[in-house]
Amino acid sequence: RTQSRTDIFTTRYCSGTGFVVPISSCSSDTMEGCCSHDHDCEDENCGGTSLHGYIDTTKVTVLNASNPDCLKNIFRPWDQRLARDVEPLHSDEDDPELLLSIPFTSDVKIRTIMIIGGPDGSSPSRMSVFTNREGLDFESVADLPPVQEWGLFENLNGEIEYPTRFTKFQGVANLTIHLPTSFGGDRSTIWFVGLRGEGTKNVRQPVTNVVYESVPQPQDHKTPGGENIPSMLM
């Protein structure tokens, strides 16, 4: 499959914070302690709270997985991100591409995303995301510009988070994550997908079928003698 490219955030891992941030936001050549926020990360919860409780795990979907029944396994509480007592999600053999659709029970604001992949080159190497677009497939994500795109690191120990352009991730009811490539493996493996940010109480109501009735016309209503009923003038 072909994938259109947009500008990828040029990023590096900041060992002092556990974040991958744009190089332009870091002033130190060593990248120590840098963050995309204007405060001391040691005193702040930069990534916000876990959004695990807002994910509607009964409606999450995946395309191109060899074991789609295991999709729910990768959405766990933050403190269980390194658990290995469940089966991870795998892409099909010889095709590492995956497309995840994540609906929420109410709108959320997403600050960071974490992906924990598998070893031996099976971790995803790129990620692009789309917000509030349901029913996407591989053809449609190839034609649409993502809200944001990252080059990933092999994050086997759950230490790296990818910060979003936060203003573009407000009022998110559905998040689609496209993982097109791996680090050379024949398939992709996902152990954990974690989101952090802020929850809201805004629940979107589904659109229902609306039946519209036409305005009665005099010619549509006739008397038994065949005459039209006259209009009432007020």
Short mmCIF file of C-alpha atoms in Angstrom, two decimals:
data_model
loop_
_atom_site.label_atom_id
_atom_site.label_comp_id
_atom_site.label_asym_id
_atom_site.label_seq_id
_atom_site.Cartn_x
_atom_site.Cartn_y
_atom_site.Cartn_z
CA ARG A 1 0.00 0.00 0.00
CA THR A 2 1.14 3.54 -0.63
CA GLN A 3 0.96 6.25 2.01
CA SER A 4 1.02 9.98 1.40
CA ARG A 5 3.55 11.82 3.53
CA THR A 6 3.21 15.05 5.42
CA ASP A 7 5.89 16.87 7.35
CA ILE A 8 7.02 14.66 10.21
CA PHE A 9 7.91 16.25 13.53
CA THR A 10 11.70 16.00 13.85
CA THR A 11 12.01 14.48 17.29
CA ARG A 12 14.52 13.19 19.78
CA TYR A 13 14.08 11.30 23.03
CA CYS A 14 14.58 13.38 26.18
CA SER A 15 16.03 11.08 28.82
CA GLY A 16 15.30 13.57 31.57
CA THR A 17 11.53 13.49 31.04
CA GLY A 18 10.62 10.37 29.10
CA PHE A 19 9.13 12.46 26.31
CA VAL A 20 9.92 12.58 22.64
CA VAL A 21 9.66 16.24 21.70
CA PRO A 22 10.37 18.47 18.70
CA ILE A 23 14.05 19.37 18.53
CA SER A 24 13.03 23.02 18.16
CA SER A 25 11.59 22.99 21.69
CA CYS A 26 14.87 21.85 23.27
CA SER A 27 17.69 24.27 24.00
CA SER A 28 20.26 21.77 25.18
CA ASP A 29 22.48 19.82 22.81
CA THR A 30 22.30 16.88 25.18
CA MET A 31 18.47 16.96 25.21
CA GLU A 32 18.57 16.43 28.97
CA GLY A 33 15.47 17.57 30.84
CA CYS A 34 13.84 19.21 27.82
CA CYS A 35 10.09 19.30 27.39
CA SER A 36 7.52 20.98 25.21
CA HIS A 37 6.02 22.75 28.25
CA ASP A 38 7.13 25.95 29.97
CA HIS A 39 7.70 24.54 33.44
CA ASP A 40 9.83 22.15 35.48
CA CYS A 41 8.69 18.65 34.56
CA GLU A 42 9.67 17.31 37.96
CA ASP A 43 6.97 19.46 39.54
CA GLU A 44 4.26 18.87 36.94
CA ASN A 45 2.34 15.93 35.54
CA CYS A 46 3.24 16.77 31.94
CA GLY A 47 1.26 14.08 30.25
CA GLY A 48 -1.94 14.51 32.22
CA THR A 49 -3.88 11.54 33.54
CA SER A 50 -4.43 8.19 31.87
CA LEU A 51 -7.41 8.17 29.51
CA HIS A 52 -7.84 4.41 29.76
CA GLY A 53 -11.14 4.81 31.59
CA TYR A 54 -12.56 6.87 28.70
CA ILE A 55 -11.82 4.31 25.97
CA ASP A 56 -14.90 2.42 24.82
CA THR A 57 -13.17 -0.96 24.61
CA THR A 58 -16.38 -2.62 23.39
CA LYS A 59 -16.15 -0.65 20.13
CA VAL A 60 -12.42 -0.50 19.35
CA THR A 61 -11.53 -1.97 15.95
CA VAL A 62 -8.40 -2.92 14.01
CA LEU A 63 -7.59 -3.64 10.37
CA ASN A 64 -4.96 -6.12 9.16
CA ALA A 65 -4.51 -7.91 12.49
CA SER A 66 -3.94 -11.67 12.53
CA ASN A 67 -5.56 -11.90 15.98
CA PRO A 68 -8.15 -9.09 16.21
CA ASP A 69 -9.75 -10.71 19.26
CA CYS A 70 -6.65 -9.62 21.20
CA LEU A 71 -7.17 -5.94 20.42
CA LYS A 72 -8.70 -5.23 23.83
CA ASN A 73 -5.57 -6.62 25.51
CA ILE A 74 -3.44 -3.64 24.45
CA PHE A 75 -5.66 -1.09 26.21
CA ARG A 76 -4.81 -1.40 29.90
CA PRO A 77 -4.35 0.89 32.90
CA TRP A 78 -1.13 2.89 32.73
CA ASP A 79 0.52 1.07 35.64
CA GLN A 80 -0.04 -2.25 33.81
CA ARG A 81 1.65 -1.22 30.56
CA LEU A 82 4.53 -3.68 31.05
CA ALA A 83 2.28 -6.64 31.84
CA ARG A 84 3.01 -9.70 29.71
CA ASP A 85 0.28 -12.02 30.97
CA VAL A 86 -1.89 -11.39 27.90
CA GLU A 87 -1.39 -12.04 24.19
CA PRO A 88 -0.25 -8.96 22.24
CA LEU A 89 -1.78 -7.76 18.99
CA HIS A 90 -0.04 -8.93 15.79
CA SER A 91 -0.39 -7.74 12.22
CA ASP A 92 -0.75 -10.24 9.42
CA GLU A 93 2.36 -12.15 8.36
CA ASP A 94 4.57 -10.29 5.87
CA ASP A 95 2.56 -7.07 6.32
CA PRO A 96 3.37 -4.87 9.34
CA GLU A 97 0.64 -2.27 8.68
CA LEU A 98 -2.08 -1.77 11.31
CA LEU A 99 -4.99 0.66 11.62
CA LEU A 100 -6.59 1.15 15.04
CA SER A 101 -9.88 2.96 15.68
CA ILE A 102 -10.39 4.08 19.28
CA PRO A 103 -13.76 5.57 20.30
CA PHE A 104 -14.25 7.30 23.65
CA THR A 105 -17.24 7.29 25.97
CA SER A 106 -16.98 11.10 26.17
CA ASP A 107 -14.80 13.73 24.51
CA VAL A 108 -11.16 13.84 25.63
CA LYS A 109 -8.14 16.11 25.24
CA ILE A 110 -5.05 14.09 24.34
CA ARG A 111 -1.59 15.25 25.47
CA THR A 112 0.59 12.20 24.88
CA ILE A 113 0.52 8.81 23.17
CA MET A 114 2.59 5.77 24.10
CA ILE A 115 3.14 2.72 21.91
CA ILE A 116 4.92 -0.34 23.30
CA GLY A 117 5.84 -2.72 20.51
CA GLY A 118 7.54 -6.06 20.22
CA PRO A 119 11.22 -7.04 19.96
CA ASP A 120 13.29 -8.16 16.97
CA GLY A 121 12.17 -5.36 14.68
CA SER A 122 8.44 -5.91 15.23
CA SER A 123 7.81 -2.53 16.88
CA PRO A 124 6.06 0.07 14.71
CA SER A 125 8.47 2.65 13.30
CA ARG A 126 5.98 5.34 12.22
CA MET A 127 2.66 6.60 13.51
CA SER A 128 0.08 8.98 12.09
CA VAL A 129 -3.19 9.89 13.79
CA PHE A 130 -6.59 11.21 12.75
CA THR A 131 -9.27 12.65 15.02
CA ASN A 132 -13.06 12.39 14.81
CA ARG A 133 -13.08 10.46 11.53
CA GLU A 134 -14.92 7.19 11.88
CA GLY A 135 -14.80 4.31 9.42
CA LEU A 136 -11.35 5.02 7.96
CA ASP A 137 -9.56 2.30 6.00
CA PHE A 138 -6.12 2.03 4.40
CA GLU A 139 -7.26 3.69 1.21
CA SER A 140 -8.77 6.69 2.98
CA VAL A 141 -5.80 7.29 5.31
CA ALA A 142 -3.55 7.31 2.24
CA ASP A 143 -5.58 10.22 0.85
CA LEU A 144 -6.16 12.23 4.04
CA PRO A 145 -3.58 14.43 5.79
CA PRO A 146 -3.09 13.23 9.38
CA VAL A 147 -3.51 15.58 12.31
CA GLN A 148 0.02 14.65 13.38
CA GLU A 149 2.72 12.14 12.42
CA TRP A 150 5.75 10.81 14.29
CA GLY A 151 8.83 8.73 13.65
CA LEU A 152 8.87 6.22 16.51
CA PHE A 153 11.50 4.64 18.75
CA GLU A 154 11.59 1.01 19.87
CA ASN A 155 9.95 1.56 23.24
CA LEU A 156 10.17 -1.91 24.75
CA ASN A 157 10.25 -0.71 28.38
CA GLY A 158 7.40 1.79 28.25
CA GLU A 159 9.55 4.86 28.87
CA ILE A 160 8.77 7.04 25.85
CA GLU A 161 5.70 9.20 25.28
CA TYR A 162 4.95 11.22 22.16
CA PRO A 163 3.43 14.65 22.89
CA THR A 164 0.67 15.89 20.65
CA ARG A 165 0.13 19.35 19.25
CA PHE A 166 -2.32 19.78 22.09
CA THR A 167 -4.52 22.46 20.51
CA LYS A 168 -5.32 20.04 17.69
CA PHE A 169 -6.42 17.30 20.10
CA GLN A 170 -9.32 18.99 21.87
CA GLY A 171 -12.79 17.45 21.89
CA VAL A 172 -11.67 14.07 20.53
CA ALA A 173 -14.50 11.55 20.31
CA ASN A 174 -12.64 9.06 18.12
CA LEU A 175 -8.92 8.54 17.49
CA THR A 176 -7.56 6.58 14.53
CA ILE A 177 -3.93 5.42 14.77
CA HIS A 178 -2.17 4.33 11.59
CA LEU A 179 1.01 2.26 12.05
CA PRO A 180 2.26 1.63 8.49
CA THR A 181 5.74 0.17 9.06
CA SER A 182 7.89 -1.73 11.53
CA PHE A 183 11.61 -1.70 12.30
CA GLY A 184 12.29 -4.33 9.66
CA GLY A 185 10.21 -7.17 11.03
CA ASP A 186 7.83 -9.16 8.82
CA ARG A 187 4.96 -8.22 11.10
CA SER A 188 4.14 -5.64 13.77
CA THR A 189 3.51 -6.51 17.39
CA ILE A 190 1.74 -4.19 19.86
CA TRP A 191 1.80 -4.81 23.59
CA PHE A 192 0.30 -1.54 24.79
CA VAL A 193 -1.32 1.65 23.56
CA GLY A 194 -1.60 4.36 26.20
CA LEU A 195 -3.13 7.83 26.04
CA ARG A 196 -2.81 10.60 28.58
CA GLY A 197 -4.55 13.92 28.81
CA GLU A 198 -7.83 15.24 30.18
CA GLY A 199 -11.30 13.77 30.16
CA THR A 200 -14.52 15.75 29.76
CA LYS A 201 -18.20 15.11 30.44
CA ASN A 202 -19.22 16.00 26.90
CA VAL A 203 -20.98 12.95 25.44
CA ARG A 204 -21.88 13.26 21.77
CA GLN A 205 -25.34 12.08 20.84
CA PRO A 206 -25.55 9.79 17.80
CA VAL A 207 -27.35 11.11 14.75
CA THR A 208 -30.73 9.42 14.43
CA ASN A 209 -32.96 8.97 11.41
CA VAL A 210 -35.30 11.93 11.06
CA VAL A 211 -38.60 11.61 9.19
CA TYR A 212 -39.79 14.85 7.61
CA GLU A 213 -43.50 15.30 6.87
CA SER A 214 -44.53 17.38 3.89
CA VAL A 215 -46.82 20.36 4.35
CA PRO A 216 -50.41 19.40 3.41
CA GLN A 217 -51.57 20.90 0.13
CA PRO A 218 -55.26 21.64 -0.64
CA GLN A 219 -55.14 19.69 -3.89
CA ASP A 220 -54.16 16.61 -1.95
CA HIS A 221 -57.43 16.60 -0.01
CA LYS A 222 -60.73 16.33 -1.88
CA THR A 223 -64.32 16.25 -0.74
CA PRO A 224 -66.47 13.24 -1.52
CA GLY A 225 -67.88 15.24 -4.43
CA GLY A 226 -64.43 15.65 -5.92
CA GLU A 227 -63.95 19.32 -4.98
CA ASN A 228 -60.77 20.51 -3.32
CA ILE A 229 -61.04 21.64 0.27
CA PRO A 230 -60.64 25.43 0.28
CA SER A 231 -57.76 26.99 2.18
CA MET A 232 -58.52 28.72 5.44
CA LEU A 233 -57.48 32.36 5.40
CA MET A 234 -56.83 33.90 8.75
#
